[in-house]
Coordinates of C-alpha atoms in Angstrom, one line a residue:
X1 CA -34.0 217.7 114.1
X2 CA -34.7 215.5 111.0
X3 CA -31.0 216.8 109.4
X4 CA -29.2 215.3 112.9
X5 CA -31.8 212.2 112.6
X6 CA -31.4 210.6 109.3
X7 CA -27.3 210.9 109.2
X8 CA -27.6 209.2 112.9
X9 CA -29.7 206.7 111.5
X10 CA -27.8 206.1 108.2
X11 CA -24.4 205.7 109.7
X12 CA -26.4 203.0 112.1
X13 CA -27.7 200.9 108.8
X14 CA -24.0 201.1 107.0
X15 CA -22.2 198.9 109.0
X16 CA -25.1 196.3 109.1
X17 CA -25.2 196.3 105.5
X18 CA -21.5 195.7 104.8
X19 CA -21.3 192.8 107.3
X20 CA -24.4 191.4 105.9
X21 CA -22.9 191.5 102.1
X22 CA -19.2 190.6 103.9
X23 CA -20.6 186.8 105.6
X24 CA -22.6 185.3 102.6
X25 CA -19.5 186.2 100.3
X26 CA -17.1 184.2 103.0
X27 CA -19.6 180.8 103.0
X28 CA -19.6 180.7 99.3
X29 CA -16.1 181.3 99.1
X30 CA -15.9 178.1 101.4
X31 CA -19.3 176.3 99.9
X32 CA -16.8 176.8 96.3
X33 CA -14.1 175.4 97.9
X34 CA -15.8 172.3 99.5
X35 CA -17.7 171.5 95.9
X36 CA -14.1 172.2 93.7
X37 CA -12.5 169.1 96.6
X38 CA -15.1 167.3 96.6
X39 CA -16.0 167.2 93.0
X40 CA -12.0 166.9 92.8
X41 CA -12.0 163.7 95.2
X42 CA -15.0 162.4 92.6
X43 CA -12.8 162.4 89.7
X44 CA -10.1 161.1 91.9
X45 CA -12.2 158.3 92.8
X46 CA -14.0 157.2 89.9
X47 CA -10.4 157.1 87.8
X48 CA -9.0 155.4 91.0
X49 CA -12.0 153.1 90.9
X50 CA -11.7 152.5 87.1
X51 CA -8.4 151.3 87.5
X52 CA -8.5 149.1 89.9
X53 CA -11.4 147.2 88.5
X54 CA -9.3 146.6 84.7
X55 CA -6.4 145.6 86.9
X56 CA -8.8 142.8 88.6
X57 CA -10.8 142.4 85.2
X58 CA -7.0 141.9 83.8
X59 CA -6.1 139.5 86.0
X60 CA -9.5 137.7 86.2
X61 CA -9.4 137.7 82.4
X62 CA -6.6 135.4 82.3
X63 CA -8.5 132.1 83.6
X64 CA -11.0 132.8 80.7
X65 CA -8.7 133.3 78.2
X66 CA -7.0 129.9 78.5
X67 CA -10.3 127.7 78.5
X68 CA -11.2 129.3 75.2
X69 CA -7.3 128.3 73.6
X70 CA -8.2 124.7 75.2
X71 CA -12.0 125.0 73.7
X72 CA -10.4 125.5 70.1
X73 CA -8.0 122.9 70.4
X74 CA -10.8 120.5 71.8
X75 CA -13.0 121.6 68.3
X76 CA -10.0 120.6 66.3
X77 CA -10.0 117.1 67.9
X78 CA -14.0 116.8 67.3
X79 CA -13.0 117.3 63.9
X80 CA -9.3 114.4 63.9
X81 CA -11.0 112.4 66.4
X82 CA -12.7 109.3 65.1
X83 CA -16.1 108.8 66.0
X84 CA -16.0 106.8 69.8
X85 CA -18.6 104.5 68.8
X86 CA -19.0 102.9 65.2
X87 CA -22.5 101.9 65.5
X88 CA -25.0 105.2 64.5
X89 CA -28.0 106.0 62.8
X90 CA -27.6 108.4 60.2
X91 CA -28.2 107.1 56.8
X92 CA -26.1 106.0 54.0
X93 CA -26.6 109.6 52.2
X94 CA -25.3 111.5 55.4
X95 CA -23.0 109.0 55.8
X96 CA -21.3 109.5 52.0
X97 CA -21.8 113.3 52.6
X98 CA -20.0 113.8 55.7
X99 CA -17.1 111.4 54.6
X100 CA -16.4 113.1 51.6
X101 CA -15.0 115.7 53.5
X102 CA -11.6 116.3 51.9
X103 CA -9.4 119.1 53.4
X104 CA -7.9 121.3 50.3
X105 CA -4.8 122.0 52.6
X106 CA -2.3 119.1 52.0
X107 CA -0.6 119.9 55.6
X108 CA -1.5 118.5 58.7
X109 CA -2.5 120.6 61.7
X110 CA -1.5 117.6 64.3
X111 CA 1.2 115.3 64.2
X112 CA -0.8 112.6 61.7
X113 CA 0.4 108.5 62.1
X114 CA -1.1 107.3 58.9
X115 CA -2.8 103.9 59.3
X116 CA -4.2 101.5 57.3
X117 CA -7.8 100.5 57.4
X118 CA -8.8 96.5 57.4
X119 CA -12.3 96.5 56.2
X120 CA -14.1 92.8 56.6
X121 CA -16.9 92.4 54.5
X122 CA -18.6 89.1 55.8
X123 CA -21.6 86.8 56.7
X124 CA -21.6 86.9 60.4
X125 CA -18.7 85.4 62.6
X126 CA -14.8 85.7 61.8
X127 CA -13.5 82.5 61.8
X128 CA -9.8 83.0 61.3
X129 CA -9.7 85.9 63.9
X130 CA -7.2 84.4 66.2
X131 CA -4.3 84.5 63.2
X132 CA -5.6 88.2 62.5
X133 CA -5.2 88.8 66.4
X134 CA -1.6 87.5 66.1
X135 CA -0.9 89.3 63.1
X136 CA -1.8 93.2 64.6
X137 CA -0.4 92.4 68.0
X138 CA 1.6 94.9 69.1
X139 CA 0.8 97.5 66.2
X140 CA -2.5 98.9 67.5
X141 CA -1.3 103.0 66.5
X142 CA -1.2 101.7 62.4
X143 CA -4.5 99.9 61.8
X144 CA -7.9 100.5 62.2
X145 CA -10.8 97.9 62.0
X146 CA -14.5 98.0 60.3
X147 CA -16.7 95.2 59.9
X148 CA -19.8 95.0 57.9
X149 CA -21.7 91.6 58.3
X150 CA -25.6 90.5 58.2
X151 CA -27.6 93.1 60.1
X152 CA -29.2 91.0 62.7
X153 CA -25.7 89.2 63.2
X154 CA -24.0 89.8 67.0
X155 CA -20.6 89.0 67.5
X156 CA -19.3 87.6 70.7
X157 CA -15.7 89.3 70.4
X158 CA -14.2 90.0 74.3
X159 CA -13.1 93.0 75.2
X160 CA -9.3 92.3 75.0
X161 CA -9.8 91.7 70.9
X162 CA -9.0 94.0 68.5
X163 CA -12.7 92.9 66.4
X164 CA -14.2 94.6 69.6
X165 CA -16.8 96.7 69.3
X166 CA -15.5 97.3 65.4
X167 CA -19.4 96.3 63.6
X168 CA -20.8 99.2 61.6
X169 CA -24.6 99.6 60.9
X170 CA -24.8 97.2 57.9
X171 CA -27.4 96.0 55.5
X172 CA -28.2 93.1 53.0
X173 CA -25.3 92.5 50.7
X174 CA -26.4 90.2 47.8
X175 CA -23.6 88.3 46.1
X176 CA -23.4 90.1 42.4
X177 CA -26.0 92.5 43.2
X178 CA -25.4 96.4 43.4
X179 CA -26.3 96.1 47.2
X180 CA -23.0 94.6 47.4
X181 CA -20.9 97.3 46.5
X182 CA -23.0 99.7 48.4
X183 CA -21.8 97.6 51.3
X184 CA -18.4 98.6 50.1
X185 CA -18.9 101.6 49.6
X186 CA -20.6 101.8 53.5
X187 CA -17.1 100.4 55.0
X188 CA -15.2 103.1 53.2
X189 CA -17.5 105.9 54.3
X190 CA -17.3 104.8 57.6
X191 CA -13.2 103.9 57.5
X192 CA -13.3 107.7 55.6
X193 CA -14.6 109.3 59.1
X194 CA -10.8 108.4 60.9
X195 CA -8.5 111.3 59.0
X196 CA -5.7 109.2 59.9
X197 CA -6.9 106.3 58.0
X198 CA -4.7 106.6 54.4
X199 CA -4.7 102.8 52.9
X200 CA -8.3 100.6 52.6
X201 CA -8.4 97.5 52.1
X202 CA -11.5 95.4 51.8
X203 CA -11.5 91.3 53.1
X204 CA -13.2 88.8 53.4
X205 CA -13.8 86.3 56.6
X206 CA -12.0 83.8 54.6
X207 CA -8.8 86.1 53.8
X208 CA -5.5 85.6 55.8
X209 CA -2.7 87.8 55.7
X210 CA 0.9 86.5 54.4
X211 CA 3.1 88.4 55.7
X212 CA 3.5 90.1 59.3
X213 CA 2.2 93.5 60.0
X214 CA 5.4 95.9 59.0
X215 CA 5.6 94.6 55.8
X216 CA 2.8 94.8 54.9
X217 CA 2.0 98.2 56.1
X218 CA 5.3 99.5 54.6
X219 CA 4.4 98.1 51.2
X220 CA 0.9 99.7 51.4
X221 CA 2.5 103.0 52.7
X222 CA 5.5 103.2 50.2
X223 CA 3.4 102.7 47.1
X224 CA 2.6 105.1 44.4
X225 CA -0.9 103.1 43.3
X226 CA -3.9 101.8 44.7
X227 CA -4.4 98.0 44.3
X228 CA -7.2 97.6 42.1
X229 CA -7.9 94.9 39.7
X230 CA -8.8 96.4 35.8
X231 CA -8.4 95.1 32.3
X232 CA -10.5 94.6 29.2
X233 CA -12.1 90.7 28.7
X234 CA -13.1 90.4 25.2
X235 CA -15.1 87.1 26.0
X236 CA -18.3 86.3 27.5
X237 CA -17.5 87.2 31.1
X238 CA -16.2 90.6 30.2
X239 CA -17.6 92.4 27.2
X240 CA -20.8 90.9 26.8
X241 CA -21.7 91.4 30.2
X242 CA -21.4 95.3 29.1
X243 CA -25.6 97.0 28.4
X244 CA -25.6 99.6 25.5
X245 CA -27.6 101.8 27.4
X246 CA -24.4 102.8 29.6
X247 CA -24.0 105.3 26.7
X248 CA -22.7 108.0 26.8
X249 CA -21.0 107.8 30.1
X250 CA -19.4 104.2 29.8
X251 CA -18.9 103.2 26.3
X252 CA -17.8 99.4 25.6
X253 CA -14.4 100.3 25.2
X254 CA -14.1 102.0 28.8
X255 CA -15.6 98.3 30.0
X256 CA -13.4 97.3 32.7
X257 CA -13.5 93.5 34.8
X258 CA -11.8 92.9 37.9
X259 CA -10.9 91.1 41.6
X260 CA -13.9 92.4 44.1
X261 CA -11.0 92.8 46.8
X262 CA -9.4 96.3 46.5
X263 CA -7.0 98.4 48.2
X264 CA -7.3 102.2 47.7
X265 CA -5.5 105.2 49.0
X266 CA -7.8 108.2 50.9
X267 CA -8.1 109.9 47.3
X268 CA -9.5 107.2 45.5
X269 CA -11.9 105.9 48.4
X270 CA -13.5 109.4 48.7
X271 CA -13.9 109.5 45.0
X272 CA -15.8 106.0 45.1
X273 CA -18.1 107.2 47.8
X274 CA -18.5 110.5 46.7
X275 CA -19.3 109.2 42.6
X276 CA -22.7 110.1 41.8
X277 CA -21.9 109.8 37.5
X278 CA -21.4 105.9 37.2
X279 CA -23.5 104.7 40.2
X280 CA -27.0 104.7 38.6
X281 CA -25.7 103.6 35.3
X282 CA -24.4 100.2 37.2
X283 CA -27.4 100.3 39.7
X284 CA -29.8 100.2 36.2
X285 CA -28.2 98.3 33.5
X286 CA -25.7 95.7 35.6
X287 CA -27.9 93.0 36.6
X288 CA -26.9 89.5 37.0
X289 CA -25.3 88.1 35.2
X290 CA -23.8 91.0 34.9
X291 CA -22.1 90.9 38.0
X292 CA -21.5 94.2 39.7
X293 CA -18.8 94.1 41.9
X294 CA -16.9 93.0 39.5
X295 CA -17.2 95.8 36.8
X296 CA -18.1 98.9 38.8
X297 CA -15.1 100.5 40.7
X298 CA -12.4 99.0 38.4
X299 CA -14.4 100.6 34.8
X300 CA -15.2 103.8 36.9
X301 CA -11.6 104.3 38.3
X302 CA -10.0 103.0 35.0
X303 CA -11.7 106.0 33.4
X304 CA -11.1 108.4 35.9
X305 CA -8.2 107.2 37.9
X306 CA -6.3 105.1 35.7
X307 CA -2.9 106.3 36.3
X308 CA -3.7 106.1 40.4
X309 CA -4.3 102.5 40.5
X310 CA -1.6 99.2 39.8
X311 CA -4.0 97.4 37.7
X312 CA -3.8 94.2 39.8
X313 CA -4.7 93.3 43.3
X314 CA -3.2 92.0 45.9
X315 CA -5.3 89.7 46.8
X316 CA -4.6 85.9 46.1
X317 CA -7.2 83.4 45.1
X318 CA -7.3 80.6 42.8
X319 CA -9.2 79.5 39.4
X320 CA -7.5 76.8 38.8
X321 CA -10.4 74.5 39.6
X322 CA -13.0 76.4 37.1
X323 CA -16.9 77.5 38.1
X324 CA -18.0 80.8 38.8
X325 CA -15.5 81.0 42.1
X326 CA -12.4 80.7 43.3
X327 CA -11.2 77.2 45.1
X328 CA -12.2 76.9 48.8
X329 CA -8.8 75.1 50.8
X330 CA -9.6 73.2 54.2
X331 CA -7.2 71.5 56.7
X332 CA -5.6 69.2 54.4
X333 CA -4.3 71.8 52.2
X334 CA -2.5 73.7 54.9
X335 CA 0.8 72.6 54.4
X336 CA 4.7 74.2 54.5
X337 CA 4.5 73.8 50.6
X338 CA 1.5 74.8 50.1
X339 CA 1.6 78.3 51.3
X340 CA 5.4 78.3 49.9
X341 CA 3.8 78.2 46.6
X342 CA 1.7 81.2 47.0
X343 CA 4.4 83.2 48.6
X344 CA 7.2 82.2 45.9
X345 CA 7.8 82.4 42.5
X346 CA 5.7 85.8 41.7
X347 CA 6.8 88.4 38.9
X348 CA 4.4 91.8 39.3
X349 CA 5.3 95.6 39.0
X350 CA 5.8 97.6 42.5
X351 CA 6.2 101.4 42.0
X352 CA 7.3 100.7 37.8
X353 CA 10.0 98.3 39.6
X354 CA 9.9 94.3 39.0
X355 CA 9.2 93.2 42.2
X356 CA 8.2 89.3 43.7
X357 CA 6.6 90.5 46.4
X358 CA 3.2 90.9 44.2
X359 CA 0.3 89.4 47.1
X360 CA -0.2 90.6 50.7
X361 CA -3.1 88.6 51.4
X362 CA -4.7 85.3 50.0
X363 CA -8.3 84.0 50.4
X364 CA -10.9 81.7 50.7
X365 CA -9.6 79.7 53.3
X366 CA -12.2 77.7 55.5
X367 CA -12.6 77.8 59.4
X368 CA -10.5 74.4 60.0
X369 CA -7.6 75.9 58.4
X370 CA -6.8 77.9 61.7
X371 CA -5.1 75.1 63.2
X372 CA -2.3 74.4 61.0
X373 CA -2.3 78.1 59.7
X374 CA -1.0 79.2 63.4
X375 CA 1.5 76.4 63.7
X376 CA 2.8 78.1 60.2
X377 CA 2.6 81.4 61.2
X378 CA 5.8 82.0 62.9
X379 CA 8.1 80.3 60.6
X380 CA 6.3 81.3 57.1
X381 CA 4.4 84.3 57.5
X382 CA 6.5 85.8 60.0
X383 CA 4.3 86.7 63.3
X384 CA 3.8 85.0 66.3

């Protein structure tokens, strides 16, 4: 009975047990399946993902590329870019610091017009500014204007003038006095900020030009030298003017006298603001009557610079009439002849060449001289 029993009973548990181990092996067949395509779709996905999002982040990358060319060409012209206003506060040591800036790279980044810088160092007001209007008419891409007067003065120029808007922070300049060449030495810092500024000249309020714009911005432009007045006066308003105590950086040979009114390349005007060797020497031991301005740029240049600058100025005055300045001309001297004479009959040296073109500008002429100098302009000094 038991023999019959348990084969009856084992061939009942055989079949169960082979579908039993048949079913789970079928579901993780599929389960394997279903995880492979799905893990398949994932990958699928996620590189189908990834690429779509470079493509946008490629084509959204474009807008932000091209502000960044236009940011660095907007820092170059922060750096070209003259300052928009010429008034500031920084002080006379920044000020030197910052416009002694001088690239090493001789090349230009930018198309570069050179100009030529007009620096007026006056008193207050500008009488003569109506012929100065006349003479940059029509020229405003060449020139630039700086203007150092009193510090409480405030000029009156409208809008439409070119003396605009053109005053720099300023301070006390004393006739003789080292506080006048630091007032120099303030419009040149300042002029030094345009890079496109190349020629300086300094003026006074009482200095016309005498001949029209071109030619005198070709003359400045095509010349080798800077204009600057320097030569050796034995007597008492040269030599003995020179202090001992200069030694050993100016001896009395080195001592150099000449015109106050300059005109200097970029090279030369950074090395005058930039000078830190003769400064304190003339600041200490040039004292009236040792007159400053008239021994400190052209001894310092002479020793440094001497075969940069033309050793004469071209700047006319005249000392005909003795005393300790040049003759001051009013109305009545404003004649056809009279400015004749200054323009004719000249001998100088232009670029090691003879030349009779030997003044540009000419000085001190007083506030009623306008009048007849505009009815001369045209025919004489060429500008309308």
């Amino acid at each position: 009975m038991q023999a019959r029993i348990l084969p009856s009973e084992d061939g009942k548990d055989s079949p169960q047990r082979t579908q039993m181990r048949v079913f789970p092996s079928r579901i993780l067949q599929f389960l394997t399946l279903f995880v492979v395509l799905g893990a398949g779709f994932f990958v699928l996905s996620m590189y189908m993902t990834r690429y779509f999002d470079l493509q946008t982040i490629k084509f959204q990358a474009l807008p932000v590329v091209k502000p960044c060319v236009v940011e660095e060409q907007s820092d170059l012209r922060r750096w070209i870019k003259p300052p928009p206003s010429l008034m500031h506060n920084i002080s006379d040591e920044e000020l030197f610091w910052r416009a002694s800036f001088a690239p090493q790279v001789k090349t230009y980044p930018f198309k570069r017009v050179p100009k030529v810088a007009f620096m007026f160092l006056t008193r207050g007001p500008l009488p003569l500014s109506p012929l100065w209007e006349k003479f940059f008419e029509g020229h405003e891409e060449l020139y630039s204007i700086y203007i150092h007067s009193l510090p409480d003065y405030r000029p009156d120029f409208p809008p439409s003038s070119v003396f605009y808007k053109r005053q720099i922070p300023s301070k006390v300049a004393e006739w003789g006095k080292m506080s006048m060449c630091d007032a120099e030495r303030r419009l040149l810092a300042n002029a030094l900020l345009d890079p496109s500024n190349e020629r300086f000249v300094l003026l006074s309020e009482s200095c016309i030009p005498l001949y029209n714009f071109s030619i005198t911005y070709q003359y400045l432009m095509r010349s080798r030298y800077s204009f600057v007045g320097s030569f050796d006066d034995p007597g008492p308003h040269g030599r003995r003017r020179y202090n001992p105590r200069m030694i050993p950086v100016v001896n009395i040979t080195q001592w150099r006298k000449g015109a106050q009114w300059f005109e200097v390349n970029r090279k030369l005007a950074i090395n005058i603001i930039s000078d830190a060797k003769y400064y304190p020497k003339f600041r200490d031991f040039c004292k009236p009557g040792c007159y400053v301005d008239e021994h400190y740029f052209p001894t310092m240049l002479a020793i440094e610079s001497a075969h940069l600058i033309a050793n004469r100025t071209v700047t006319w005055v005249d000392w005909s009439r003795g005393g300790a300045h040049p003759a001051t001309f009013g109305k009545g001297d404003i004649t056809e002849a009279f400015l004749k004479k200054i323009l004719e009959g000249k001998s100088c040296f232009y670029n090691d060449q003879p030349s009779s073109v030997c003044f540009l500008f000419a000085r001190k002429f007083a506030p009623n001289t306008l009048g007849p100098l505009l009815q001369l302009a045209p025919s004489l000094l060429g500008f309308k």
